[in-house]
Structures are given as C-alpha cells and as structure tokens.
Short mmCIF file of C-alpha atoms in Angstrom, two decimals:
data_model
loop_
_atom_site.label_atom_id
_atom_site.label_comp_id
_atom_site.label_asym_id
_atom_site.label_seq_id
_atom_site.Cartn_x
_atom_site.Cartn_y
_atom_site.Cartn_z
CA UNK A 1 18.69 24.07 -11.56
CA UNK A 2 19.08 20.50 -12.68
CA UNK A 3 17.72 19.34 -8.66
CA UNK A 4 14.72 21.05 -9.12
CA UNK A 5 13.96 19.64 -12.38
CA UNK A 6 14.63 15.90 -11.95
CA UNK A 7 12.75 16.41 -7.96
CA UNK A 8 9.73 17.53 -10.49
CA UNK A 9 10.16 14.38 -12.70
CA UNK A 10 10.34 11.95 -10.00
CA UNK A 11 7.35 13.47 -8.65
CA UNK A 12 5.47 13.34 -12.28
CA UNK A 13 6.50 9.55 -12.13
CA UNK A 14 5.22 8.65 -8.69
CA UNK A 15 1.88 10.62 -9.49
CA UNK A 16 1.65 8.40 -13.17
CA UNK A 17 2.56 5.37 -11.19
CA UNK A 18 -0.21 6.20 -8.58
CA UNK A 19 -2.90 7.47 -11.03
CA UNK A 20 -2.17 3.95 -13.29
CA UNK A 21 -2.22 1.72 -10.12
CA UNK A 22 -5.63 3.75 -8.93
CA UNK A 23 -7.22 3.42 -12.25
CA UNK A 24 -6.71 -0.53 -12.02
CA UNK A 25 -8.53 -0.44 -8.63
CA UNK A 26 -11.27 1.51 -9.86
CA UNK A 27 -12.87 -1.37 -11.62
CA UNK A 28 -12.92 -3.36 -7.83
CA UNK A 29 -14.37 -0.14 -5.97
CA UNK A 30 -11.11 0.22 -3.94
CA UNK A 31 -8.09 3.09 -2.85
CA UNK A 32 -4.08 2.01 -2.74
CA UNK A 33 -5.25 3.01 1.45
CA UNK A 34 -8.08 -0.12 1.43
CA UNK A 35 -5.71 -2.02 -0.52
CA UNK A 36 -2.78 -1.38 1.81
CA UNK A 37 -5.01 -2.51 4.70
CA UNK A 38 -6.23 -5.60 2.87
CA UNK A 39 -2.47 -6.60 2.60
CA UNK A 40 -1.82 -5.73 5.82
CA UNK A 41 -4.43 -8.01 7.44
CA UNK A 42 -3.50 -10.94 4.71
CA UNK A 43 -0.17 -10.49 6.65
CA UNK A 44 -1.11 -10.55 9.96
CA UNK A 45 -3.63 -12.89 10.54
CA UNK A 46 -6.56 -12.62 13.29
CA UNK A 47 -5.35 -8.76 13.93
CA UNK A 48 -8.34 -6.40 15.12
CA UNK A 49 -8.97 -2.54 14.87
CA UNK A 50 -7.29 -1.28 17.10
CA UNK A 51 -4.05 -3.40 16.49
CA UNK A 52 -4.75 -2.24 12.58
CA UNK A 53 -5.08 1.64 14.36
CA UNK A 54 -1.58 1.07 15.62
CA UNK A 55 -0.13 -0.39 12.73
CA UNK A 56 -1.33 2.35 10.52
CA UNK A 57 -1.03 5.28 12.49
CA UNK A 58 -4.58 5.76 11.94
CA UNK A 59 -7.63 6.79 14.39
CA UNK A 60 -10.02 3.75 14.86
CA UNK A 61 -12.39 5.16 13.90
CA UNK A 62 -11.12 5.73 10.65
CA UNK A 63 -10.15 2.36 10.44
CA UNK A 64 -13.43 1.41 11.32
CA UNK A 65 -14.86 3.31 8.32
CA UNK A 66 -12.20 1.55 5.93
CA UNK A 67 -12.66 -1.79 7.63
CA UNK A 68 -17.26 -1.24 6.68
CA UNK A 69 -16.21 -0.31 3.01
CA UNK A 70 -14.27 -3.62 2.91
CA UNK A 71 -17.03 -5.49 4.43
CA UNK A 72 -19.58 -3.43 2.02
CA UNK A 73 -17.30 -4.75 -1.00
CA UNK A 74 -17.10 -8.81 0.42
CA UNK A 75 -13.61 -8.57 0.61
CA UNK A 76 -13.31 -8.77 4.53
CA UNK A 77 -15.85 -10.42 7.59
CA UNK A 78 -15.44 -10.28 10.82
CA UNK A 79 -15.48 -13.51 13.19
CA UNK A 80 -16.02 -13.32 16.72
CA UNK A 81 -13.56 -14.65 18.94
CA UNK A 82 -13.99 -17.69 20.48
CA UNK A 83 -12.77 -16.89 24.25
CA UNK A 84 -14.34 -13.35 23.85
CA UNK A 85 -17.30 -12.75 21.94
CA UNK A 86 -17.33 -9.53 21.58
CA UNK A 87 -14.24 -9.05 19.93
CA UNK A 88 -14.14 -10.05 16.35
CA UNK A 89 -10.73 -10.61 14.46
CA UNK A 90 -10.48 -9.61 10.50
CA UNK A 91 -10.58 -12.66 7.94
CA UNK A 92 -9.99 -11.43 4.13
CA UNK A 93 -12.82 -13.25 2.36
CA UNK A 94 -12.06 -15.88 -1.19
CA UNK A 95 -13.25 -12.96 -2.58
CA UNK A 96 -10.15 -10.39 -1.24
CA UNK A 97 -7.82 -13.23 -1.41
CA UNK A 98 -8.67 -12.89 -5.81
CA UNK A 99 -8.18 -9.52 -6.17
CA UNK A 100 -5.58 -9.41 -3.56
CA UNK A 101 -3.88 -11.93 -6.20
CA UNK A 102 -4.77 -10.28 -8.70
CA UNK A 103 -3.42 -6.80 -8.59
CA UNK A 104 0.28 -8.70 -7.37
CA UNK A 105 0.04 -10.23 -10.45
CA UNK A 106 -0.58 -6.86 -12.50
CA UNK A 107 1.47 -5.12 -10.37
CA UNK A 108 4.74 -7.42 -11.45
CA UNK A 109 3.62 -6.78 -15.43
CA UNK A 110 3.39 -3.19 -14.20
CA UNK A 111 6.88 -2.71 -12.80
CA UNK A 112 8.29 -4.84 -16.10
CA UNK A 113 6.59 -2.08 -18.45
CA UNK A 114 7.72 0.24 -16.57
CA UNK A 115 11.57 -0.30 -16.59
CA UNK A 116 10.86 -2.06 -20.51
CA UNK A 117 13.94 -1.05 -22.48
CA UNK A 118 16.34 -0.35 -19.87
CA UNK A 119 19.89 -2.64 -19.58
CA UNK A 120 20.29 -4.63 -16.63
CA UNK A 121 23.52 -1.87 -15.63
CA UNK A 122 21.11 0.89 -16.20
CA UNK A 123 18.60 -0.55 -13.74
CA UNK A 124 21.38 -1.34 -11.38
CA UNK A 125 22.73 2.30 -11.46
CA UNK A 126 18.65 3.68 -11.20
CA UNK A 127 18.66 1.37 -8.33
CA UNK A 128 21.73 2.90 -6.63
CA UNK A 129 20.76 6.33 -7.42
CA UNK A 130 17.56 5.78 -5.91
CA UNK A 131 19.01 3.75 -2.66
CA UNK A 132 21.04 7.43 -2.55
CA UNK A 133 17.87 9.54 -2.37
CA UNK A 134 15.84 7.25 -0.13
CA UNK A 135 18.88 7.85 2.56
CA UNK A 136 18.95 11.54 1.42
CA UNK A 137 15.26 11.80 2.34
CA UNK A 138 15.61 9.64 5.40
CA UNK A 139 18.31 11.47 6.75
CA UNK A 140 15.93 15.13 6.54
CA UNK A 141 13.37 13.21 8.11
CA UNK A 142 14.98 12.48 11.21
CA UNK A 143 16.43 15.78 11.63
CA UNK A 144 12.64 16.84 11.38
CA UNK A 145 11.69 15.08 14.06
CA UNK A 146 14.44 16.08 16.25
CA UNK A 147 13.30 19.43 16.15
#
C-alpha cells in the first residue's frame, strides 16, 4: 500500500529533520521546546508565565521549569515590573539573542541542503503536495475534536 509507505517516509524525514536540528542544539544545552519558547518570548516582548502558559498550552508550572533552565543557561532574566514589583516580565539576554541568531541562520543552510538538487517545479509540486496533506490532516483533526 503505496499510503502506508510514503506516511512511513515522511515520518523517517521529520524524525531526521528533528534528530539533525536537536543535535545542533546539543552543543548550547537546549530542546526544539526551550527553543520554541525562546522565540516565542523574542516575539512577544515583556510577556510573563502565565501569558507564556496560555500561549503554549502548557501548565505553569512547567513553564516555570523551562523558563529556570533558560535562566540556568543566561539566555533569559527576569525584570520586575515597574508598577508591580512582584511580577517580573521575560527579557531574552545578548546571550539568547546569539544563539537565537544563530540557529536561524543554520536553520536557512539547513532547509537549502535539504531540498539541494531539486528543480524549482519539483519544489513547487512538493510544496503543493504537501499544502494537500496539511489540509488532509487538518481536516481529521477537526472532526476529532467534534467528537
């Protein structure tokens, strides 16, 4: 069954794709999750835990434990607020901000490896296929949640 097979190769890919981006983040101490939070308080400036909880779906208290590794690795402080001091906002330190910068910039010579050798029509017709599945999957997922 040809759906089965290729459903098993896309999955291979996404799991080399993972296990290649992890391996990068090894060397800084960090997951794709602590990374994804990083970005997602570079992109939302001044946002606290529980606005992060929200965001990610996420208890706060496991937020708080990502939030302490990120402090433990100097790649985020907290600073109190002004009007209420005892509430702190996030701030990505210089120090997230580089490797923040950094793995954008590997991740771009990452996706060009990755599609190395294919024709600009190939990529378009990848990109259409995948467009396809995306609303395939989409599609199953509501009906889950109907249920």
């Amino acid at each position: 069954m040809i759906e089965k097979d290729l459903a098993l190769e896309l999955k291979a890919i996404n799991q080399k794709i993972s296990n290649i981006m992890q391996q990068r983040l090894d060397k800084c101490g960090l997951t794709l999750g602590l990374l994804y939070l990083l970005k997602i308080i570079e992109n939302n400036p001044g946002v606290n835990q529980k606005e992060l909880a929200k965001e990610m779906r996420l208890t706060q208290g496991a937020v708080s434990i990502s939030i302490r590794r990120l402090m433990e690795l100097h790649l985020l402080d907290k600073q109190p607020l002004e009007e209420d001091l005892r509430h702190h906002r996030l701030v990505i330190t210089d120090r997230g901000k580089e490797i923040v910068c950094s793995y954008e910039k590997y991740l771009e010579e990452l996706i060009k490896d990755i599609f190395a050798g294919f024709t600009p029509a190939e990529l378009e017709k990848l990109y259409k296929f995948a467009g396809r599945i995306n609303g395939n999957l989409k599609n199953i997922l509501e009906k889950l949640t109907e249920e």
